[in-house]
Short mmCIF file of C-alpha atoms in Angstrom, two decimals:
data_model
loop_
_atom_site.label_atom_id
_atom_site.label_comp_id
_atom_site.label_asym_id
_atom_site.label_seq_id
_atom_site.Cartn_x
_atom_site.Cartn_y
_atom_site.Cartn_z
CA GLN A 1 -13.89 -21.35 -13.38
CA LYS A 2 -13.13 -20.00 -10.19
CA GLU A 3 -11.11 -22.73 -8.37
CA VAL A 4 -13.25 -22.67 -5.06
CA GLU A 5 -16.87 -22.18 -5.85
CA GLN A 6 -19.67 -20.63 -2.80
CA ASP A 7 -23.06 -19.75 -3.64
CA PRO A 8 -23.25 -15.82 -1.57
CA GLY A 9 -26.30 -16.83 -0.62
CA PRO A 10 -28.52 -14.83 1.45
CA LEU A 11 -30.12 -17.64 3.15
CA SER A 12 -32.20 -17.21 5.87
CA VAL A 13 -33.39 -20.01 8.57
CA PRO A 14 -35.51 -20.09 11.50
CA GLU A 15 -33.66 -20.46 15.31
CA GLY A 16 -32.92 -24.61 15.65
CA ALA A 17 -32.32 -25.30 11.87
CA ILE A 18 -29.95 -27.71 10.97
CA VAL A 19 -27.66 -25.13 8.16
CA SER A 20 -25.66 -26.87 5.91
CA LEU A 21 -23.02 -24.61 3.76
CA ASN A 22 -21.08 -26.35 1.22
CA CYS A 23 -18.10 -25.09 -1.62
CA THR A 24 -17.52 -26.99 -5.09
CA TYR A 25 -13.66 -26.68 -6.05
CA SER A 26 -11.53 -28.03 -8.76
CA ASN A 27 -8.28 -28.59 -7.77
CA SER A 28 -7.43 -32.00 -6.54
CA ALA A 29 -4.02 -30.83 -4.89
CA PHE A 30 -5.89 -28.85 -2.32
CA GLN A 31 -5.03 -30.83 0.92
CA TYR A 32 -6.30 -28.63 4.32
CA PHE A 33 -9.42 -27.13 4.55
CA MET A 34 -10.92 -24.27 6.74
CA TRP A 35 -14.19 -22.18 7.49
CA TYR A 36 -14.43 -19.16 8.88
CA ARG A 37 -16.94 -16.88 10.69
CA GLN A 38 -17.39 -13.34 9.46
CA TYR A 39 -19.45 -10.75 11.09
CA SER A 40 -20.13 -7.58 9.72
CA ARG A 41 -17.38 -5.39 10.03
CA LYS A 42 -15.03 -7.58 11.34
CA GLY A 43 -11.94 -9.79 10.44
CA PRO A 44 -12.31 -13.24 9.61
CA GLU A 45 -12.38 -16.09 12.77
CA LEU A 46 -11.55 -19.73 12.24
CA LEU A 47 -13.87 -21.41 12.81
CA MET A 48 -12.85 -25.48 11.93
CA TYR A 49 -9.96 -26.67 10.03
CA THR A 50 -9.85 -30.53 8.03
CA TYR A 51 -6.86 -31.72 6.64
CA SER A 52 -7.71 -33.78 3.60
CA SER A 53 -10.72 -36.35 4.27
CA GLY A 54 -13.51 -37.11 6.90
CA ASN A 55 -15.62 -35.13 9.68
CA LYS A 56 -14.54 -32.76 12.39
CA GLU A 57 -17.02 -32.18 14.75
CA ASP A 58 -17.10 -29.19 17.38
CA GLY A 59 -20.03 -28.83 19.55
CA ARG A 60 -22.74 -27.48 16.71
CA PHE A 61 -20.88 -27.37 14.52
CA THR A 62 -18.96 -30.51 11.90
CA ALA A 63 -17.24 -29.98 8.68
CA GLN A 64 -16.78 -32.54 6.15
CA VAL A 65 -14.66 -33.34 3.43
CA ASP A 66 -14.95 -35.45 0.29
CA LYS A 67 -12.11 -35.17 -2.05
CA SER A 68 -13.20 -37.58 -4.17
CA SER A 69 -16.67 -35.13 -5.14
CA LYS A 70 -14.52 -32.47 -4.37
CA TYR A 71 -16.62 -31.23 -2.10
CA ILE A 72 -16.85 -29.86 1.31
CA SER A 73 -19.57 -28.81 3.77
CA LEU A 74 -19.88 -27.03 7.16
CA PHE A 75 -22.99 -28.23 9.38
CA ILE A 76 -24.59 -25.75 12.19
CA ARG A 77 -26.77 -27.97 14.47
CA ASP A 78 -29.52 -25.77 16.78
CA SER A 79 -28.31 -22.31 15.34
CA GLN A 80 -29.02 -19.01 16.79
CA PRO A 81 -29.04 -16.07 16.24
CA SER A 82 -25.66 -15.53 16.90
CA ASP A 83 -24.53 -17.45 13.95
CA SER A 84 -25.59 -14.57 11.60
CA ALA A 85 -22.67 -14.28 9.71
CA THR A 86 -20.78 -14.43 6.62
CA TYR A 87 -18.86 -18.27 6.39
CA LEU A 88 -16.32 -18.03 4.15
CA CYS A 89 -13.91 -21.68 2.93
CA ALA A 90 -11.09 -21.56 2.43
CA MET A 91 -8.58 -23.78 1.28
CA SER A 92 -4.89 -24.56 0.63
CA VAL A 93 -2.87 -26.91 -1.11
CA SER A 94 0.25 -27.72 1.52
CA GLY A 95 3.47 -26.12 1.67
CA TYR A 96 2.02 -23.30 -0.20
CA ASN A 97 1.79 -20.33 1.15
CA LYS A 98 -1.62 -18.53 -0.45
CA LEU A 99 -5.54 -19.38 0.77
CA ILE A 100 -7.98 -19.74 -1.73
CA PHE A 101 -10.55 -18.61 -0.12
CA GLY A 102 -14.39 -18.90 -1.48
CA ALA A 103 -16.74 -15.40 -1.92
CA GLY A 104 -18.29 -16.53 1.16
CA THR A 105 -22.37 -17.40 1.92
CA ARG A 106 -24.61 -15.19 4.33
CA LEU A 107 -26.60 -16.78 6.92
CA ALA A 108 -29.09 -14.52 8.69
CA VAL A 109 -31.07 -17.16 11.77
CA HIS A 110 -33.74 -15.40 12.55
CA PRO A 111 -35.80 -15.57 15.51
CA SER B 1 -0.40 -16.54 23.05
CA GLN B 2 -1.16 -14.70 19.80
CA THR B 3 -2.33 -11.54 18.77
CA ILE B 4 -2.40 -9.12 16.06
CA HIS B 5 -3.17 -5.10 15.49
CA GLN B 6 -3.96 -3.43 13.09
CA TRP B 7 -4.84 0.59 13.17
CA PRO B 8 -6.61 2.68 11.83
CA ALA B 9 -9.50 0.88 12.90
CA THR B 10 -10.99 3.50 9.77
CA LEU B 11 -9.70 5.54 7.51
CA VAL B 12 -11.47 7.90 5.39
CA GLN B 13 -8.43 10.17 2.60
CA PRO B 14 -9.17 11.91 -0.63
CA VAL B 15 -8.40 10.89 -3.75
CA GLY B 16 -4.71 11.37 -4.12
CA SER B 17 -3.69 11.29 -0.70
CA PRO B 18 -1.22 8.83 0.72
CA LEU B 19 -1.61 5.98 2.75
CA SER B 20 -0.16 3.75 5.40
CA LEU B 21 -1.47 1.27 7.43
CA GLU B 22 0.23 -0.89 9.71
CA CYS B 23 -0.34 -4.47 11.39
CA THR B 24 1.82 -5.67 14.36
CA VAL B 25 1.98 -9.60 15.57
CA GLU B 26 2.48 -10.51 18.85
CA GLY B 27 3.34 -13.95 20.90
CA THR B 28 4.81 -15.31 17.67
CA SER B 29 8.53 -15.60 15.26
CA ASN B 30 9.14 -15.21 11.65
CA PRO B 31 5.39 -15.21 10.85
CA ASN B 32 4.29 -15.18 6.88
CA LEU B 33 1.73 -12.01 7.07
CA TYR B 34 -0.41 -11.34 4.69
CA TRP B 35 -2.69 -8.25 3.27
CA TYR B 36 -6.23 -8.98 2.14
CA ARG B 37 -8.57 -6.60 0.65
CA GLN B 38 -12.40 -7.20 0.91
CA ALA B 39 -15.13 -5.05 -1.09
CA ALA B 40 -17.93 -4.43 0.17
CA GLY B 41 -20.15 -7.64 -0.41
CA ARG B 42 -17.17 -9.61 -2.35
CA GLY B 43 -14.79 -12.20 -0.98
CA LEU B 44 -11.18 -11.04 0.26
CA GLN B 45 -8.00 -10.41 -2.18
CA LEU B 46 -4.88 -11.34 -1.15
CA LEU B 47 -2.98 -8.05 -2.77
CA PHE B 48 0.76 -9.43 -0.54
CA TYR B 49 2.45 -11.96 1.55
CA SER B 50 5.27 -11.78 3.24
CA VAL B 51 7.89 -15.67 4.27
CA GLY B 52 10.17 -12.67 6.46
CA ILE B 53 11.94 -9.78 5.98
CA GLY B 54 11.81 -7.32 3.11
CA GLN B 55 10.72 -10.33 1.45
CA ILE B 56 7.27 -9.15 -0.19
CA SER B 57 4.97 -10.56 -3.10
CA SER B 58 2.47 -8.53 -4.88
CA GLU B 59 -0.11 -10.70 -5.94
CA VAL B 60 -2.48 -7.95 -8.07
CA PRO B 61 -0.53 -4.95 -9.85
CA GLN B 62 -2.23 -1.94 -8.39
CA ASN B 63 -0.75 1.13 -6.87
CA LEU B 64 -0.32 -0.36 -3.56
CA SER B 65 2.64 -1.57 -2.12
CA ALA B 66 3.74 -3.34 0.90
CA SER B 67 6.48 -3.49 3.73
CA ARG B 68 8.18 -5.35 6.69
CA PRO B 69 10.61 -3.95 8.17
CA GLN B 70 10.88 -6.05 11.17
CA ASP B 71 9.96 -9.52 11.41
CA ARG B 72 6.55 -8.97 13.12
CA GLN B 73 5.58 -6.05 11.07
CA PHE B 74 3.40 -5.23 8.19
CA ILE B 75 2.65 -1.92 6.53
CA LEU B 76 0.63 -1.65 3.24
CA SER B 77 1.39 1.41 2.07
CA SER B 78 0.21 4.42 -1.80
CA LYS B 79 1.53 6.95 -2.84
CA LYS B 80 -1.74 8.12 -4.26
CA LEU B 81 -5.15 6.44 -3.81
CA LEU B 82 -7.60 5.84 -6.46
CA LEU B 83 -11.87 5.78 -5.52
CA SER B 84 -10.91 1.75 -6.10
CA ASP B 85 -8.47 1.66 -3.81
CA SER B 86 -12.03 2.13 -0.70
CA GLY B 87 -12.53 -1.14 0.81
CA PHE B 88 -11.81 -3.47 4.17
CA TYR B 89 -8.04 -4.47 4.54
CA LEU B 90 -6.76 -7.13 6.30
CA CYS B 91 -4.09 -8.37 7.93
CA ALA B 92 -3.28 -12.17 8.57
CA TRP B 93 -0.80 -14.40 10.31
CA LYS B 94 -0.04 -18.03 9.00
CA SER B 95 2.84 -19.50 12.81
CA TRP B 96 5.62 -21.66 10.50
CA ALA B 97 5.50 -23.53 13.99
CA ARG B 98 2.38 -25.05 13.68
CA ASN B 99 1.77 -27.91 10.84
CA THR B 100 -1.48 -26.16 9.10
CA ASP B 101 -2.11 -23.68 6.86
CA THR B 102 -4.08 -21.90 8.75
CA GLN B 103 -4.54 -17.98 8.75
CA TYR B 104 -5.45 -16.44 11.34
CA PHE B 105 -6.83 -12.40 10.53
CA GLY B 106 -6.78 -8.92 12.21
CA PRO B 107 -9.52 -6.41 13.27
CA GLY B 108 -9.48 -4.53 9.85
CA THR B 109 -9.09 -1.37 8.46
CA ARG B 110 -12.42 0.37 6.90
CA LEU B 111 -10.77 2.73 4.41
CA THR B 112 -12.94 5.53 2.28
CA VAL B 113 -12.11 7.61 -0.62
CA LEU B 114 -13.87 10.56 -1.07
#
């Protein structure tokens, strides 16, 4: 079993839809949770960062962490064609020098 | 602000040839530095990381090596490339000044071994 599981998709939605992206994990020691967005042939860029449990909102993006279920989510409201990218979840144990990444979910938002 | 550079952006090399990819970070001191490889349509594989000059940790046994000759410079090398070395190579950095584990990625180098 992988430490972090993420459905690779692809996920195709119409413009304006609410998108839900998810990851599950097995290591209860994870405390830092991140979402990265990667456009084709580009390096990943940090979208959201959350420490421990709870929600964090930034514009159209909301990150949720449910440590009891070992489940994290990224919601995108009013999705746009420019949101079409691969979304990678990542997590770490505090003080550990490495991030554990999910495989990434490819999202396509069509006009 | 901090920036991270990688070069070259693309590279086509024959099997058996040497490799040198360079990564530099500006605007921060004593960062952790990372090399990842991303095969087509797949996730990120951590290859090496460094917490300081001359300190390299290898994650995957292979024909690649890494060096950190200066605080903000990280080099990925190979003496003889294999076909399986093709992929998208990403350098990343993490700051000790920020109380997070977030890493920031460079633009990447796309390597094709023929």
